[in-house]
């Protein structure tokens, strides 16, 4: 699926919302949406994720909140193999 989306993105603009690290690894730009509270009201923040932070985010997607070195290696491999 990730490969198909990347191929389609070569010809069209693609915006994909996913919880799957295998798909996120194919992105040319990676953003994280965070829920937050602003002045007592629910809100959301959109953060661009790059470099080492991107590896951490894909590792978090793959392994949950507790990210270990094995999960980081897996995240680096996912990004490298795209």
Short mmCIF file of N, CA and C in Angstrom, two decimals:
data_model
loop_
_atom_site.label_atom_id
_atom_site.label_comp_id
_atom_site.label_asym_id
_atom_site.label_seq_id
_atom_site.Cartn_x
_atom_site.Cartn_y
_atom_site.Cartn_z
N UNK A 1 0.83 -1.18 0.00
CA UNK A 1 0.00 0.00 0.00
C UNK A 1 0.88 1.25 0.00
N UNK A 2 1.91 1.26 0.84
CA UNK A 2 2.82 2.41 0.89
C UNK A 2 3.48 2.66 -0.45
N UNK A 3 3.91 1.60 -1.09
CA UNK A 3 4.56 1.72 -2.40
C UNK A 3 3.57 2.28 -3.43
N UNK A 4 2.34 1.79 -3.39
CA UNK A 4 1.31 2.27 -4.33
C UNK A 4 1.02 3.75 -4.13
N UNK A 5 0.93 4.18 -2.86
CA UNK A 5 0.70 5.59 -2.58
C UNK A 5 1.87 6.45 -3.05
N UNK A 6 3.10 5.97 -2.82
CA UNK A 6 4.28 6.71 -3.25
C UNK A 6 4.31 6.84 -4.78
N UNK A 7 3.92 5.78 -5.47
CA UNK A 7 3.87 5.80 -6.93
C UNK A 7 2.83 6.82 -7.41
N UNK A 8 1.66 6.80 -6.78
CA UNK A 8 0.60 7.75 -7.12
C UNK A 8 1.06 9.18 -6.85
N UNK A 9 1.81 9.39 -5.77
CA UNK A 9 2.29 10.72 -5.40
C UNK A 9 3.30 11.26 -6.41
N UNK A 10 3.86 10.40 -7.24
CA UNK A 10 4.74 10.86 -8.30
C UNK A 10 4.00 11.63 -9.38
N UNK A 11 2.68 11.44 -9.45
CA UNK A 11 1.87 12.10 -10.47
C UNK A 11 0.81 13.03 -9.90
N UNK A 12 0.48 12.86 -8.62
CA UNK A 12 -0.60 13.64 -7.99
C UNK A 12 -0.21 13.98 -6.56
N UNK A 13 -0.88 14.98 -6.01
CA UNK A 13 -0.67 15.28 -4.60
C UNK A 13 -1.49 14.28 -3.78
N UNK A 14 -0.84 13.68 -2.78
CA UNK A 14 -1.50 12.68 -1.95
C UNK A 14 -1.38 13.09 -0.49
N UNK A 15 -2.48 13.11 0.21
CA UNK A 15 -2.50 13.34 1.64
C UNK A 15 -3.07 12.08 2.27
N UNK A 16 -2.29 11.45 3.12
CA UNK A 16 -2.69 10.18 3.70
C UNK A 16 -2.59 10.27 5.22
N UNK A 17 -3.67 9.94 5.90
CA UNK A 17 -3.66 9.87 7.35
C UNK A 17 -3.58 8.40 7.72
N UNK A 18 -2.53 8.04 8.47
CA UNK A 18 -2.33 6.63 8.78
C UNK A 18 -1.76 6.45 10.18
N UNK A 19 -2.03 5.30 10.74
CA UNK A 19 -1.41 4.88 12.00
C UNK A 19 -0.39 3.77 11.73
N UNK A 20 -0.18 3.46 10.47
CA UNK A 20 0.70 2.35 10.10
C UNK A 20 2.09 2.85 9.74
N UNK A 21 3.11 2.43 10.49
CA UNK A 21 4.47 2.89 10.19
C UNK A 21 4.95 2.45 8.82
N UNK A 22 4.46 1.30 8.33
CA UNK A 22 4.87 0.81 7.02
C UNK A 22 4.42 1.74 5.91
N UNK A 23 3.33 2.46 6.11
CA UNK A 23 2.87 3.44 5.12
C UNK A 23 3.55 4.78 5.36
N UNK A 24 3.64 5.20 6.61
CA UNK A 24 4.25 6.50 6.95
C UNK A 24 5.69 6.59 6.49
N UNK A 25 6.39 5.48 6.46
CA UNK A 25 7.80 5.47 6.06
C UNK A 25 7.99 5.91 4.61
N UNK A 26 6.95 5.78 3.78
CA UNK A 26 7.04 6.16 2.37
C UNK A 26 6.83 7.65 2.14
N UNK A 27 6.42 8.38 3.15
CA UNK A 27 6.07 9.78 2.97
C UNK A 27 7.29 10.64 2.63
N UNK A 28 7.08 11.64 1.77
CA UNK A 28 8.15 12.60 1.51
C UNK A 28 8.11 13.71 2.55
N UNK A 29 6.96 13.90 3.19
CA UNK A 29 6.81 14.84 4.31
C UNK A 29 5.95 14.14 5.36
N UNK A 30 6.37 14.23 6.61
CA UNK A 30 5.71 13.51 7.69
C UNK A 30 5.27 14.52 8.75
N UNK A 31 4.00 14.46 9.13
CA UNK A 31 3.44 15.35 10.15
C UNK A 31 2.80 14.51 11.24
N UNK A 32 2.82 15.04 12.44
CA UNK A 32 2.17 14.39 13.57
C UNK A 32 1.09 15.34 14.08
N UNK A 33 -0.09 14.80 14.34
CA UNK A 33 -1.18 15.59 14.90
C UNK A 33 -1.24 15.29 16.38
N UNK A 34 -1.21 16.34 17.19
CA UNK A 34 -1.29 16.19 18.65
C UNK A 34 -2.52 16.92 19.17
N UNK A 35 -3.25 16.24 20.03
CA UNK A 35 -4.36 16.90 20.71
C UNK A 35 -3.78 17.71 21.86
N UNK A 36 -4.36 18.87 22.12
CA UNK A 36 -3.90 19.70 23.22
C UNK A 36 -5.06 20.54 23.73
N UNK A 37 -4.77 21.35 24.73
CA UNK A 37 -5.78 22.24 25.27
C UNK A 37 -5.22 23.67 25.21
N UNK A 38 -6.02 24.59 24.68
CA UNK A 38 -5.62 25.99 24.58
C UNK A 38 -6.70 26.81 25.28
N UNK A 39 -6.29 27.49 26.34
CA UNK A 39 -7.22 28.31 27.12
C UNK A 39 -8.45 27.51 27.53
N UNK A 40 -8.22 26.27 27.96
CA UNK A 40 -9.30 25.43 28.45
C UNK A 40 -10.16 24.78 27.38
N UNK A 41 -9.79 24.96 26.12
CA UNK A 41 -10.58 24.39 25.02
C UNK A 41 -9.75 23.37 24.26
N UNK A 42 -10.39 22.29 23.82
CA UNK A 42 -9.66 21.29 23.04
C UNK A 42 -9.19 21.87 21.71
N UNK A 43 -8.00 21.48 21.33
CA UNK A 43 -7.41 21.97 20.09
C UNK A 43 -6.50 20.88 19.53
N UNK A 44 -5.91 21.14 18.40
CA UNK A 44 -4.96 20.21 17.80
C UNK A 44 -3.79 21.00 17.24
N UNK A 45 -2.64 20.34 17.24
CA UNK A 45 -1.41 20.92 16.70
C UNK A 45 -0.91 20.02 15.59
N UNK A 46 -0.41 20.61 14.55
CA UNK A 46 0.20 19.87 13.45
C UNK A 46 1.69 20.16 13.47
N UNK A 47 2.50 19.12 13.64
CA UNK A 47 3.95 19.28 13.76
C UNK A 47 4.64 18.51 12.65
N UNK A 48 5.55 19.17 11.94
CA UNK A 48 6.35 18.46 10.94
C UNK A 48 7.41 17.65 11.66
N UNK A 49 7.59 16.41 11.24
CA UNK A 49 8.54 15.49 11.87
C UNK A 49 9.64 15.18 10.87
N UNK A 50 10.91 15.49 11.24
CA UNK A 50 12.03 15.29 10.32
C UNK A 50 13.21 14.67 11.06
N UNK A 51 14.13 14.10 10.30
CA UNK A 51 15.38 13.59 10.86
C UNK A 51 15.18 12.53 11.94
N UNK A 52 15.93 12.70 13.04
CA UNK A 52 15.87 11.74 14.15
C UNK A 52 14.47 11.69 14.76
N UNK A 53 13.77 12.82 14.75
CA UNK A 53 12.41 12.84 15.29
C UNK A 53 11.48 11.96 14.46
N UNK A 54 11.73 11.89 13.17
CA UNK A 54 10.91 11.03 12.31
C UNK A 54 11.14 9.56 12.64
N UNK A 55 12.38 9.20 12.89
CA UNK A 55 12.67 7.82 13.29
C UNK A 55 11.94 7.50 14.59
N UNK A 56 12.01 8.42 15.55
CA UNK A 56 11.32 8.23 16.83
C UNK A 56 9.81 8.08 16.63
N UNK A 57 9.24 8.89 15.76
CA UNK A 57 7.79 8.84 15.53
C UNK A 57 7.38 7.53 14.86
N UNK A 58 8.12 7.09 13.87
CA UNK A 58 7.79 5.82 13.22
C UNK A 58 8.00 4.66 14.20
N UNK A 59 9.03 4.74 15.02
CA UNK A 59 9.25 3.72 16.06
C UNK A 59 8.09 3.71 17.05
N UNK A 60 7.61 4.89 17.43
CA UNK A 60 6.47 4.98 18.35
C UNK A 60 5.22 4.37 17.71
N UNK A 61 5.04 4.64 16.42
CA UNK A 61 3.89 4.07 15.70
C UNK A 61 3.98 2.55 15.69
N UNK A 62 5.19 2.03 15.56
CA UNK A 62 5.38 0.58 15.48
C UNK A 62 5.33 -0.11 16.83
N UNK A 63 5.81 0.57 17.88
CA UNK A 63 5.97 -0.12 19.14
C UNK A 63 5.28 0.48 20.34
N UNK A 64 4.53 1.54 20.17
CA UNK A 64 3.85 2.16 21.30
C UNK A 64 4.72 3.21 21.97
N UNK A 65 4.30 3.63 23.14
CA UNK A 65 4.98 4.72 23.86
C UNK A 65 6.39 4.35 24.31
N UNK A 66 6.63 3.12 24.69
CA UNK A 66 7.95 2.67 25.12
C UNK A 66 8.76 2.25 23.90
N UNK A 67 9.68 3.11 23.48
CA UNK A 67 10.47 2.84 22.28
C UNK A 67 11.86 2.37 22.69
N UNK A 68 12.23 1.19 22.20
CA UNK A 68 13.56 0.65 22.47
C UNK A 68 14.43 0.70 21.22
N UNK A 69 15.68 0.30 21.37
CA UNK A 69 16.62 0.36 20.25
C UNK A 69 16.20 -0.58 19.11
N UNK A 70 15.61 -1.72 19.43
CA UNK A 70 15.15 -2.65 18.38
C UNK A 70 14.08 -1.99 17.53
N UNK A 71 13.17 -1.28 18.17
CA UNK A 71 12.11 -0.59 17.44
C UNK A 71 12.68 0.54 16.60
N UNK A 72 13.68 1.24 17.13
CA UNK A 72 14.33 2.31 16.35
C UNK A 72 15.03 1.74 15.11
N UNK A 73 15.71 0.60 15.28
CA UNK A 73 16.36 -0.05 14.14
C UNK A 73 15.33 -0.40 13.07
N UNK A 74 14.19 -0.93 13.52
CA UNK A 74 13.12 -1.29 12.60
C UNK A 74 12.62 -0.04 11.86
N UNK A 75 12.45 1.06 12.58
CA UNK A 75 12.00 2.32 11.96
C UNK A 75 13.00 2.81 10.93
N UNK A 76 14.29 2.76 11.26
CA UNK A 76 15.32 3.18 10.30
C UNK A 76 15.27 2.30 9.05
N UNK A 77 15.09 1.01 9.23
CA UNK A 77 15.02 0.08 8.10
C UNK A 77 13.79 0.36 7.23
N UNK A 78 12.65 0.66 7.85
CA UNK A 78 11.46 0.99 7.08
C UNK A 78 11.71 2.22 6.20
N UNK A 79 12.31 3.25 6.77
CA UNK A 79 12.59 4.46 6.01
C UNK A 79 13.61 4.19 4.91
N UNK A 80 14.65 3.44 5.23
CA UNK A 80 15.70 3.14 4.26
C UNK A 80 15.17 2.30 3.11
N UNK A 81 14.25 1.38 3.37
CA UNK A 81 13.79 0.44 2.34
C UNK A 81 12.76 1.05 1.39
N UNK A 82 12.32 2.27 1.68
CA UNK A 82 11.32 2.86 0.78
C UNK A 82 11.97 3.23 -0.49
#
